[in-house]
Coordinates of C-alpha atoms and ligand atoms in Angstrom, one line a residue:
M197 CA 0.1 0.4 -0.2
K198 CA 2.5 2.8 1.0
Q199 CA 4.4 1.9 -2.0
F200 CA 1.6 1.9 -3.6
L201 CA 1.1 5.4 -2.4
A202 CA 4.4 6.4 -2.9
F203 CA 4.0 5.5 -7.3
G204 CA 1.1 8.0 -7.2
V205 CA 3.2 11.0 -5.5
T206 CA 5.7 10.4 -7.7
I207 CA 3.0 10.7 -10.9
V208 CA 1.6 13.9 -9.5
L209 CA 4.4 15.2 -8.8
V210 CA 5.2 14.6 -12.4
I211 CA 2.8 16.1 -13.2
C212 CA 2.5 19.3 -12.1
L213 CA 6.3 19.9 -12.4
Y214 CA 5.0 19.7 -16.1
K215 CA 2.4 22.3 -15.5
S216 CA 4.7 24.6 -14.0
W217 CA 7.2 24.4 -17.0
G218 CA 4.2 25.2 -18.5
S219 CA 2.1 22.6 -21.5
P220 CA 1.1 23.2 -25.1
T221 CA -2.5 24.5 -23.4
N222 CA -2.0 26.2 -20.5
G223 CA -1.7 29.5 -21.7
V224 CA 1.4 30.3 -21.8
S225 CA 4.9 29.4 -24.3
H226 CA 6.7 26.7 -23.4
Y227 CA 9.8 28.7 -24.8
A228 CA 8.5 31.7 -22.7
Y229 CA 9.8 32.3 -18.9
D230 CA 9.7 34.0 -16.7
D231 CA 13.0 36.7 -15.7
G232 CA 12.5 36.1 -12.1
D233 CA 10.3 39.2 -11.5
G234 CA 6.8 37.4 -12.2
S235 CA 6.5 39.1 -15.7
V236 CA 6.0 36.9 -18.5
I237 CA 8.7 37.6 -21.4
G238 CA 6.9 37.2 -24.9
G239 CA 3.5 38.2 -23.7
E240 CA 0.3 36.2 -24.7
D241 CA 0.0 37.5 -28.1
N242 CA 3.5 36.0 -28.6
A243 CA 2.9 33.2 -26.4
A244 CA 0.4 32.0 -28.7
I245 CA 1.8 32.7 -32.1
D246 CA 5.3 30.3 -30.2
Q247 CA 2.3 27.8 -29.8
K248 CA 2.0 27.2 -33.0
H249 CA 5.4 27.6 -34.2
R250 CA 6.2 24.9 -31.4
R251 CA 3.4 22.2 -33.0
A252 CA 3.9 22.6 -36.3
G253 CA 7.2 24.0 -36.9
P254 CA 7.9 26.1 -39.5
S255 CA 5.8 24.8 -42.9
P256 CA 8.8 25.5 -46.0
E257 CA 6.8 29.0 -46.8
R258 CA 7.1 30.3 -43.8
L259 CA 10.7 29.7 -43.3
V260 CA 10.8 31.4 -47.3
L261 CA 9.0 34.0 -46.4
S262 CA 11.2 35.0 -43.2
V263 CA 13.9 34.7 -45.1
A264 CA 12.5 37.2 -47.1
D265 CA 11.0 39.3 -44.8
R266 CA 15.0 39.8 -43.6
S267 CA 16.2 39.7 -46.6
G268 CA 16.1 43.7 -47.1
Q269 CA 18.5 43.9 -43.4
K270 CA 21.8 44.4 -43.4
Q271 CA 24.4 41.4 -42.1
Q272 CA 25.3 41.8 -39.0
P273 CA 28.7 41.5 -38.6
N274 CA 29.0 38.5 -35.5
D275 CA 31.8 37.2 -32.9
D276 CA 30.7 33.9 -34.7
A277 CA 31.0 35.0 -37.7
A278 CA 34.7 36.5 -37.2
A279 CA 36.1 33.3 -35.5
G280 CA 35.0 30.6 -38.5
R281 CA 32.3 29.7 -37.1
P282 CA 28.5 29.5 -38.4
G283 CA 26.6 33.1 -37.6
P284 CA 23.1 32.8 -34.6
L285 CA 20.5 30.3 -35.4
D286 CA 18.3 31.8 -38.3
D287 CA 15.0 30.2 -39.0
V288 CA 16.5 27.9 -41.4
E289 CA 18.4 26.1 -38.4
L290 CA 16.1 26.5 -36.7
A291 CA 13.5 24.4 -38.4
L292 CA 16.3 22.5 -39.1
A293 CA 16.3 21.9 -35.1
Q294 CA 12.8 21.7 -34.5
S295 CA 13.5 18.7 -36.8
K296 CA 15.8 16.8 -35.1
P297 CA 14.9 14.4 -33.0
Q298 CA 13.6 16.2 -29.6
R299 CA 17.2 16.7 -27.5
P300 CA 16.1 16.5 -23.8
P301 CA 15.2 19.2 -21.5
L302 CA 15.4 22.4 -22.7
R303 CA 17.5 24.7 -19.5
K304 CA 14.2 26.9 -18.5
G305 CA 15.4 30.5 -18.1
A306 CA 18.8 30.1 -20.6
F307 CA 18.2 32.7 -22.2
V308 CA 18.6 35.9 -21.4
A309 CA 16.0 38.3 -22.6
G310 CA 15.5 39.8 -25.8
S311 CA 15.0 38.9 -29.5
A312 CA 12.4 36.8 -30.3
L313 CA 14.5 34.6 -31.7
E314 CA 15.2 34.2 -28.2
R315 CA 12.5 34.5 -26.9
H316 CA 12.1 30.4 -28.8
H317 CA 13.8 28.2 -26.3
V318 CA 16.1 26.4 -29.0
P319 CA 19.2 24.5 -28.6
S320 CA 22.7 27.4 -30.1
L321 CA 24.9 25.0 -32.7
N322 CA 27.1 24.1 -30.1
D323 CA 24.4 22.1 -28.3
L324 CA 24.5 20.4 -31.2
D325 CA 26.5 16.8 -31.7
P326 CA 29.3 17.9 -33.1
D327 CA 29.8 13.9 -34.4
D328 CA 26.4 14.6 -36.4
L329 CA 27.9 15.1 -39.8
D330 CA 24.9 14.0 -41.4
H331 CA 23.5 17.0 -39.6
E332 CA 26.3 19.7 -40.5
S333 CA 26.1 18.7 -44.0
R334 CA 21.8 19.4 -44.1
L335 CA 23.0 22.8 -42.4
N336 CA 25.2 23.9 -45.3
E337 CA 22.7 22.3 -47.3
L338 CA 20.0 25.0 -46.4
H339 CA 23.0 28.4 -45.9
E340 CA 23.0 27.4 -49.4
A341 CA 19.4 27.9 -50.6
K342 CA 18.9 29.9 -48.5
R343 CA 21.9 31.8 -50.3
Q344 CA 19.9 30.7 -53.8
I345 CA 16.6 32.6 -52.3
L346 CA 18.0 35.7 -51.3
E347 CA 20.3 35.7 -54.9
L348 CA 16.3 35.4 -56.6
E349 CA 14.9 37.6 -54.4
R350 CA 17.7 40.2 -55.1
K351 CA 16.6 39.1 -59.4
I352 CA 12.8 40.0 -58.5
Q353 CA 13.3 43.3 -56.6
E354 CA 15.3 44.0 -60.0
L355 CA 12.5 42.6 -62.5
E356 CA 9.8 44.5 -60.6
G357 CA 12.0 47.9 -59.9
R358 CA 11.3 48.1 -63.7
I359 CA 7.8 47.2 -64.1
P360 CA 5.2 49.3 -62.6
R361 CA 3.9 47.3 -59.3
K362 CA 0.3 48.2 -60.5
Y363 CA -2.1 50.0 -64.0
P364 CA -3.6 53.6 -63.0
D365 CA -7.1 53.0 -62.0
V366 CA -8.7 53.3 -64.9
T367 CA -11.7 55.0 -65.0
F368 CA -15.0 52.0 -65.3
L369 CA -17.1 51.8 -69.1
N370 CA -19.5 50.1 -69.9
Y371 CA -19.7 48.1 -73.0
K372 CA -22.3 50.5 -74.5
N373 CA -19.5 53.8 -73.6
R374 CA -16.1 52.2 -74.2
K375 CA -15.3 52.2 -77.7
R376 CA -12.2 50.5 -79.3
I377 CA -9.8 53.2 -80.4
L378 CA -6.6 52.3 -83.0
I379 CA -3.6 54.8 -82.0
T380 CA -1.0 54.6 -85.3
G381 CA 1.8 55.6 -83.9
G382 CA 1.1 55.6 -81.0
A383 CA 4.2 54.4 -79.3
G384 CA 5.7 57.9 -80.5
F385 CA 5.9 61.6 -78.8
V386 CA 2.6 62.6 -78.7
G387 CA 0.7 59.4 -79.2
S388 CA 2.1 58.3 -76.0
H389 CA 0.3 60.6 -74.5
L390 CA -2.7 60.3 -76.4
V391 CA -2.6 56.7 -74.9
D392 CA -2.0 58.5 -71.4
Y393 CA -5.3 60.4 -71.5
L394 CA -7.4 57.3 -73.5
M395 CA -6.4 55.2 -71.3
M396 CA -7.7 57.4 -68.2
Q397 CA -10.5 57.6 -70.1
G398 CA -11.3 54.4 -69.9
H399 CA -11.0 52.8 -72.9
E400 CA -9.4 50.3 -74.9
V401 CA -6.9 51.5 -76.8
I402 CA -4.7 49.6 -80.2
V403 CA -0.8 50.8 -80.7
A404 CA 0.4 50.1 -84.0
D405 CA 3.8 51.0 -84.6
N406 CA 6.7 50.0 -86.8
F407 CA 9.2 51.7 -83.5
F408 CA 11.2 53.8 -86.1
T409 CA 11.0 57.3 -84.3
G410 CA 8.7 56.0 -81.0
R411 CA 9.9 53.3 -78.3
K412 CA 7.7 51.1 -76.3
R413 CA 9.6 52.7 -73.2
N414 CA 6.6 55.1 -73.8
V415 CA 3.8 52.9 -72.9
E416 CA 5.5 50.4 -71.5
H417 CA 3.3 51.4 -68.3
W418 CA 0.4 49.7 -70.0
L419 CA 1.7 47.1 -71.3
G420 CA -0.3 44.1 -70.1
H421 CA -3.3 46.2 -68.9
E422 CA -6.7 44.4 -70.6
N423 CA -7.8 47.2 -72.5
F424 CA -4.4 47.9 -74.1
E425 CA -2.8 46.3 -77.0
L426 CA 0.5 47.2 -78.3
I427 CA 1.0 45.4 -82.2
H428 CA 3.9 46.0 -84.5
H429 CA 2.8 47.1 -87.7
D430 CA 4.5 49.2 -90.6
I431 CA 1.4 51.5 -91.6
V432 CA 3.0 51.3 -95.1
N433 CA 1.5 47.4 -95.2
P434 CA -3.1 47.1 -94.8
L435 CA -4.4 46.8 -90.9
F436 CA -7.6 44.7 -90.3
I437 CA -8.7 45.0 -87.3
E438 CA -11.7 46.6 -85.8
V439 CA -12.2 50.1 -84.2
D440 CA -14.4 52.5 -83.7
E441 CA -12.0 55.8 -83.5
I442 CA -8.4 55.6 -85.1
Y443 CA -6.1 58.7 -84.0
H444 CA -3.6 58.6 -87.7
L445 CA -0.2 59.9 -86.5
A446 CA 2.1 57.3 -88.1
S447 CA 4.3 59.7 -89.3
P448 CA 8.4 61.1 -88.1
A449 CA 7.9 64.4 -87.5
S450 CA 11.4 66.8 -86.8
P451 CA 13.6 67.1 -89.6
P452 CA 16.3 65.0 -89.1
H453 CA 13.9 62.0 -89.0
Y454 CA 11.4 62.8 -92.1
M455 CA 14.9 63.7 -94.1
Y456 CA 16.3 60.6 -93.0
N457 CA 14.6 58.8 -95.5
P458 CA 12.7 60.6 -97.4
V459 CA 10.8 58.1 -99.7
K460 CA 9.4 56.3 -96.6
T461 CA 8.3 59.4 -95.1
I462 CA 6.1 60.2 -98.1
K463 CA 4.5 56.1 -98.4
T464 CA 4.4 56.2 -94.5
N465 CA 1.8 59.8 -95.1
T466 CA 0.8 58.3 -98.7
L467 CA 0.4 54.5 -98.6
G468 CA -0.4 54.6 -94.9
T469 CA -3.3 57.5 -95.0
I470 CA -4.6 55.4 -97.3
N471 CA -4.4 52.4 -95.1
V472 CA -5.9 54.0 -92.3
L473 CA -8.8 55.5 -94.7
G474 CA -9.4 52.0 -95.8
L475 CA -9.7 50.4 -92.9
A476 CA -12.1 53.4 -92.0
K477 CA -14.5 53.0 -95.0
R478 CA -14.2 48.9 -93.8
V479 CA -15.3 49.2 -90.2
G480 CA -17.1 52.6 -89.9
A481 CA -15.0 54.1 -87.7
K482 CA -14.2 58.3 -87.2
V483 CA -10.4 58.8 -88.6
L484 CA -8.2 61.8 -87.1
I485 CA -5.1 62.6 -89.6
A486 CA -2.6 64.3 -87.6
S487 CA -1.2 67.5 -90.1
T488 CA 0.7 69.6 -89.5
S489 CA 2.1 73.6 -90.0
E490 CA 4.2 72.3 -92.6
V491 CA 1.5 72.6 -95.5
Y492 CA 1.8 75.8 -94.2
G493 CA 5.3 75.9 -95.6
D494 CA 7.3 79.4 -95.2
P495 CA 4.3 81.1 -94.8
D496 CA 3.8 84.7 -96.2
V497 CA 0.2 85.5 -94.4
H498 CA 0.9 85.6 -90.7
P499 CA -0.6 84.7 -88.0
Q500 CA -1.4 81.4 -90.4
P501 CA -5.5 80.4 -90.4
E502 CA -6.8 77.3 -91.5
T503 CA -7.9 78.9 -95.3
Y504 CA -4.7 79.9 -96.1
W505 CA -3.3 77.4 -98.6
G506 CA 0.3 77.9 -98.3
H507 CA 4.0 78.2 -99.3
V508 CA 5.4 75.0 -100.2
N509 CA 8.2 74.2 -102.3
P510 CA 7.6 70.9 -103.4
I511 CA 11.3 69.8 -104.2
G512 CA 13.5 71.0 -101.2
P513 CA 14.4 69.1 -98.3
R514 CA 11.1 69.0 -96.2
A515 CA 9.1 68.6 -99.4
C516 CA 8.9 64.4 -99.0
Y517 CA 7.1 65.4 -94.9
D518 CA 5.3 68.7 -96.2
E519 CA 3.5 67.7 -99.3
G520 CA 3.3 64.6 -97.5
K521 CA 0.8 65.5 -95.1
R522 CA -1.1 67.6 -97.8
V523 CA -1.9 64.5 -100.0
S524 CA -2.3 62.8 -96.6
E525 CA -5.4 65.9 -96.5
T526 CA -6.4 65.4 -99.5
L527 CA -6.9 61.9 -99.0
S528 CA -9.1 62.7 -95.8
Y529 CA -11.0 65.0 -98.2
A530 CA -11.3 62.5 -101.3
Y531 CA -12.4 59.2 -98.9
A532 CA -15.3 62.0 -97.1
K533 CA -16.5 63.8 -100.6
Q534 CA -16.7 59.5 -102.2
E535 CA -16.4 57.1 -99.6
K536 CA -18.7 58.7 -96.5
V537 CA -16.0 58.3 -94.1
N538 CA -16.5 60.5 -90.5
V539 CA -12.8 63.1 -91.1
R540 CA -11.0 65.1 -88.3
V541 CA -8.2 67.1 -90.1
A542 CA -5.3 68.5 -87.1
R543 CA -3.1 70.7 -87.9
I544 CA -0.5 70.1 -85.5
F545 CA 2.1 73.2 -84.5
N546 CA 5.4 73.0 -82.8
T547 CA 5.0 70.9 -80.0
Y548 CA 7.3 69.7 -76.9
G549 CA 7.2 67.7 -73.8
P550 CA 8.6 65.1 -71.6
R551 CA 9.5 61.9 -73.7
M552 CA 10.5 63.8 -76.6
H553 CA 13.5 62.2 -77.8
M554 CA 16.7 63.4 -77.0
N555 CA 18.6 63.5 -80.4
D556 CA 15.4 64.4 -82.8
G557 CA 17.4 68.0 -83.9
R558 CA 14.5 69.8 -82.7
V559 CA 15.0 73.1 -80.9
V560 CA 13.9 72.4 -78.1
S561 CA 15.2 69.0 -77.4
N562 CA 19.2 70.6 -78.8
F563 CA 18.5 73.8 -76.4
I564 CA 18.3 71.8 -73.6
I565 CA 20.5 69.4 -73.6
Q566 CA 23.2 71.4 -74.7
A567 CA 22.0 73.4 -71.9
L568 CA 22.3 70.9 -69.4
Q569 CA 25.6 69.7 -70.5
N570 CA 27.6 73.5 -70.9
Q571 CA 27.7 73.0 -74.3
S572 CA 26.8 76.1 -76.8
I573 CA 23.6 76.6 -78.3
T574 CA 23.3 76.6 -81.9
I575 CA 21.2 78.7 -83.9
Y576 CA 20.7 78.2 -87.3
G577 CA 21.0 81.9 -89.0
S578 CA 20.1 84.7 -87.4
G579 CA 17.6 83.6 -84.4
R580 CA 15.4 86.5 -86.0
Q581 CA 12.9 83.3 -87.7
T582 CA 10.3 82.8 -85.0
R583 CA 7.8 80.1 -84.1
S584 CA 5.0 79.1 -81.1
F585 CA 5.0 76.3 -79.1
Q586 CA 2.9 74.2 -76.9
Y587 CA 3.2 71.5 -74.6
V588 CA 1.6 68.2 -75.2
S589 CA -1.1 68.1 -72.7
D590 CA -2.5 71.4 -74.6
L591 CA -2.5 69.6 -77.7
V592 CA -3.9 66.6 -77.0
D593 CA -6.8 68.1 -75.6
G594 CA -7.1 69.4 -78.4
L595 CA -7.1 66.3 -80.3
V596 CA -10.1 64.7 -78.2
S597 CA -12.0 67.3 -78.1
L598 CA -11.7 67.7 -82.1
M599 CA -12.6 64.2 -82.8
A600 CA -16.1 64.5 -80.1
S601 CA -17.1 67.1 -82.1
N602 CA -18.9 67.7 -85.8
Y603 CA -16.9 69.6 -87.0
T604 CA -14.7 68.1 -89.9
Q605 CA -12.8 71.1 -91.7
P606 CA -9.0 71.3 -90.8
V607 CA -8.2 72.9 -87.4
N608 CA -5.7 74.8 -86.2
L609 CA -3.7 72.9 -82.7
G610 CA -1.1 75.1 -81.7
N611 CA -0.3 77.7 -79.2
P612 CA -0.1 81.3 -80.5
V613 CA 2.2 82.7 -78.5
E614 CA 4.9 83.9 -80.9
R615 CA 9.1 84.2 -79.3
T616 CA 11.9 84.0 -82.5
I617 CA 14.7 81.4 -82.0
Q618 CA 17.1 83.7 -80.7
D619 CA 14.2 85.1 -77.2
F620 CA 14.3 80.9 -77.0
A621 CA 18.1 79.8 -76.4
E622 CA 17.5 82.9 -73.6
I623 CA 14.6 81.8 -71.9
I624 CA 16.4 78.1 -71.7
R625 CA 19.6 79.2 -70.9
D626 CA 17.9 81.2 -68.1
L627 CA 15.8 77.7 -66.6
V628 CA 18.3 75.9 -66.9
G629 CA 20.8 78.0 -65.2
C630 CA 23.3 78.0 -67.4
K631 CA 26.3 79.7 -68.7
S632 CA 26.6 78.1 -72.3
K633 CA 27.2 80.4 -75.1
I634 CA 25.0 81.3 -77.8
I635 CA 26.4 80.5 -81.2
E636 CA 25.1 81.6 -84.7
L637 CA 25.5 78.3 -87.2
P638 CA 24.7 78.6 -90.8
A639 CA 21.0 78.7 -91.3
V640 CA 19.0 75.3 -92.6
E641 CA 17.3 74.9 -96.0
D642 CA 13.5 76.6 -96.1
D643 CA 13.8 76.9 -92.6
P644 CA 10.0 78.5 -92.6
Q645 CA 10.8 82.3 -91.3
R646 CA 7.6 82.9 -89.4
R647 CA 5.1 80.4 -87.3
K648 CA 2.1 81.0 -85.6
P649 CA -1.2 79.2 -85.4
D650 CA -4.6 81.3 -85.6
I651 CA -6.6 79.8 -83.1
S652 CA -9.3 81.8 -83.5
R653 CA -11.6 77.8 -85.4
A654 CA -10.2 75.6 -82.5
K655 CA -11.7 78.5 -79.6
K656 CA -14.7 78.3 -82.0
Y657 CA -16.0 75.2 -83.2
I658 CA -14.2 72.4 -80.6
N659 CA -13.9 75.3 -77.4
W660 CA -9.9 74.8 -77.3
E661 CA -7.0 77.3 -76.2
P662 CA -4.1 75.7 -74.4
R663 CA -3.2 76.5 -71.1
V664 CA 0.2 75.8 -70.4
P665 CA 2.4 78.9 -69.9
L666 CA 6.1 77.7 -71.6
Q667 CA 7.9 78.7 -68.0
E668 CA 6.1 75.5 -66.9
G669 CA 6.1 73.2 -69.8
L670 CA 9.7 73.4 -69.9
M671 CA 10.5 73.0 -66.5
K672 CA 8.5 69.7 -67.1
T673 CA 10.6 69.3 -70.0
I674 CA 14.2 70.0 -68.2
D675 CA 13.6 67.8 -65.7
Y676 CA 12.9 64.7 -68.2
F677 CA 15.2 65.5 -70.1
R678 CA 18.3 66.2 -67.4
K679 CA 16.9 62.2 -66.0
E680 CA 17.6 60.7 -69.8
L681 CA 21.0 62.0 -69.4
A682 CA 21.5 60.8 -65.9
R683 CA 20.7 57.0 -67.1
S684 CA 23.7 55.0 -68.2
N685 CA 22.2 51.8 -68.5
H686 CA 18.4 50.5 -69.5
S687 CA 17.7 49.5 -66.1
Q688 CA 17.8 53.2 -64.2
R689 CA 13.9 54.2 -65.2
N690 CA 12.2 57.4 -66.3
I691 CA 9.2 56.6 -67.2
F692 CA 7.5 60.0 -67.6
V693 CA 3.9 60.0 -65.5
P694 CA 1.6 62.4 -66.3
E695 CA 0.4 64.0 -62.8
T696 CA -2.5 62.6 -61.6
T697 CA -3.0 60.8 -58.1
E698 CA -3.1 57.7 -59.9
F699 CA -0.5 58.4 -62.7
R700 CA 1.6 59.3 -59.7
S701 CA 0.9 55.8 -57.5
L702 CA 3.4 54.7 -60.1
L703 CA 6.1 55.7 -59.3
Ligands
LIG20 P1 7.5 60.6 -83.3 O1 8.1 60.6 -84.4 O2 7.7 60.5 -81.7 O3 6.6 59.9 -83.4 C1 5.6 58.9 -84.2 C2 5.9 57.9 -84.6 O4 5.1 56.7 -86.1 C3 6.4 57.2 -84.1 O5 6.1 56.2 -82.1 C4 7.8 56.0 -85.0 O6 8.0 55.4 -84.5 C5 5.7 56.0 -86.0 N1 5.8 55.5 -87.0 C6 6.9 56.2 -88.1 N2 6.5 55.6 -89.2 C7 5.1 54.4 -89.0 C8 5.1 53.7 -90.2 N3 5.5 54.1 -91.6 N4 4.3 52.8 -89.1 C9 3.8 53.1 -88.5 N5 4.6 54.1 -86.9 C10 5.6 54.6 -88.0 O7 6.6 61.8 -83.4 P2 5.9 63.1 -82.8 O8 6.4 64.4 -82.6 O9 4.6 62.5 -81.5 O10 5.0 63.2 -84.1 C11 3.4 62.3 -83.8 C12 2.1 63.5 -85.1 O11 2.5 64.3 -84.7 C13 3.5 62.7 -86.7 O12 2.3 62.2 -88.2 C14 3.6 63.9 -87.4 O13 4.1 64.4 -87.9 C15 2.4 65.3 -86.2 N6 3.3 66.4 -85.8 C16 4.4 66.6 -85.1 C17 4.2 67.5 -84.3 C18 5.3 67.4 -83.2 O14 5.9 69.3 -83.1 N7 5.8 67.3 -82.7 C19 4.1 68.9 -84.9 C20 3.0 69.1 -86.2 C21 2.6 67.3 -86.3
LIG21 N1 -7.4 48.3 -95.9 C1 -6.7 48.2 -94.8 N2 -7.8 47.6 -93.7 C2 -9.0 48.2 -93.6 C3 -9.9 47.7 -95.0 C4 -8.7 48.1 -96.3 O1 -5.7 47.6 -94.1 O2 -8.8 47.0 -92.9 C5 -6.7 48.7 -97.1 C6 -6.5 47.9 -98.2 O3 -5.5 47.4 -98.0 C7 -6.9 49.2 -99.0 C8 -6.5 50.0 -98.5 O4 -6.8 50.7 -97.1 O5 -5.1 49.0 -99.7 C9 -7.9 51.1 -99.3 O6 -8.5 50.9 -99.6 P1 -10.5 51.0 -100.1 O7 -11.3 49.9 -99.9 O8 -10.4 52.0 -100.4 O9 -9.0 50.3 -101.6 P2 -9.6 49.3 -102.2 O10 -9.0 47.9 -101.6 O11 -11.0 48.6 -103.2 O12 -8.6 49.4 -103.1
LIG22 N1 16.1 75.7 -84.8 C1 18.1 76.1 -84.3 N2 18.8 75.4 -83.5 C2 19.0 73.8 -83.7 C3 17.4 73.6 -83.9 C4 16.3 74.0 -84.7 O1 17.9 77.6 -84.3 O2 19.6 73.6 -82.6 C5 16.2 76.3 -85.3 C6 15.6 75.7 -86.8 O3 16.4 75.9 -87.8 C7 14.2 76.4 -87.0 C8 13.3 76.3 -85.5 O4 15.0 76.0 -84.2 O5 13.9 77.5 -87.4 C9 12.6 74.8 -85.0 O6 13.2 74.3 -85.4 P1 12.7 72.4 -85.5 O7 13.4 71.8 -86.1 O8 12.6 72.7 -84.2 O9 11.5 72.2 -86.2 P2 10.6 72.8 -86.8 O10 9.8 73.7 -86.6 O11 11.4 73.9 -88.2 O12 10.0 72.1 -88.0

């Protein structure tokens, strides 16, 4: 009987001891401990989490995540590393240690209060059996795996930096209101801004571009969006798709670009326009043709109203573009008359803004780049020739308003504030704040001497006029070019993002 009682007392004692060390059900982690003043390190939440850990052990996902969580943290040098020993236990080692057959009694209170890791009452490397070679080699494998995971994470981060994390929150349009819109030349300077605008409006946008002067980078923030499609297509070849509206912008626009291959420039503006009009005719789409102030040539009427027929040299260096655009207009009205195609013609004056080409040889890009690099600013001729510059967002507003209107005659879209090229050079030098010299180079052939749009038609029929002052637009453009110059490789992005709340979230 005595023996039986002693056995019973022993059992009770063992149970009490077990409970005082913390059972899986007593609400306090087995690994949390009393630090002597009665407080429990770890607290209730941590205790619950610790319990979960202890029961299940970390899952593979948890392991990867925990490594990922800490990948951003700089590795701290430690004494172990300095001594050539493995560093303190990390979660990988912790998992390994826990997956090992449990070693007998973990010493209660063997840890100093502090980090979350320390709150886990786990063995240190020194506690592991040094003879356990298999265990050592598994540890090494895990170290190697962790190194590879970190390497992959770095690569993922690099790739993530190259694409926007999310798309801007575009307006939702229902099926009835949403249009399918084709933009030829949509990867170019003007086209890409138009893409942004129409995408934000909630339309489906299809860009057809041969990337002669355009770049995928200009529209890359839309790649993959369900409303966006990019087609590598030369508009000189027929294009068969179904659309409601077409903005026909495909054509090189700066003098060095359109003079580079004059025959191709003519084909793009004639054959390309025929294809666009044929497409519009087949599907009944409304079409807007991007014409130019160059149809006025070197004008002898000033400012230029749409009723002015122009003064163009048909065989000069600019003729491929000027006459190409004039034929493009002629074709539009021929298709309108004969085939009842619904056409709009925008005569666009000098436009500038972010995403212009660095080396398109135009006055805006040339002067800004020269000023940013403290090089001489080059004026061709006397500098007394004039231009009127509009910021690209104003042009986009004008194009969209014209398309939406019922007005079918040509409409000038430009800023009527006229400057001499000499003045313009000084304005840019002041805005950049450099000490560039302004020098005169020989005049270029057939350079139009005066250019300023008469925009009364645009005001009257499409209720449009430009709003962005020159100084404001130039500052944005200078900022863009400054970032372009700072790039030294492709992974350094300089994606110009328009200023709306939605777009800013892309940065
Ligand atoms: P841009 O050179 O930046 O864009 C033109 C786009 O058309 C480029 O993406 C180019 O790759 C593409 N393209 C050229 N030929 C093509 C072809 N055969 N097939 C398919 N795509 C082709 O020029 P931009 O300044 O954006 O000009 C856009 C339109 O506006 C042009 O039609 C231009 O004539 C007109 N425009 C522009 C200005 C201006 O100051 N930017 C002034 C007057 C008229
Ligand atoms: N076209 C096109 N896509 C279409 C319809 C026509 O590219 O969806 C081209 C067609 O190949 C032709 C041009 O547009 O070269 C003009 O078409 P149109 O119908 O006016 O002329 P046609 O085909 O009768 O010569
Ligand atoms: N221009 C200049 N220096 C340059 C580039 C252009 O003086 O480095 C002049 C050019 O001769 C023209 C005006 O600036 O008188 C506008 O030229 P751009 O090529 O920008 O456009 P254009 O209106 O001639 O098509």
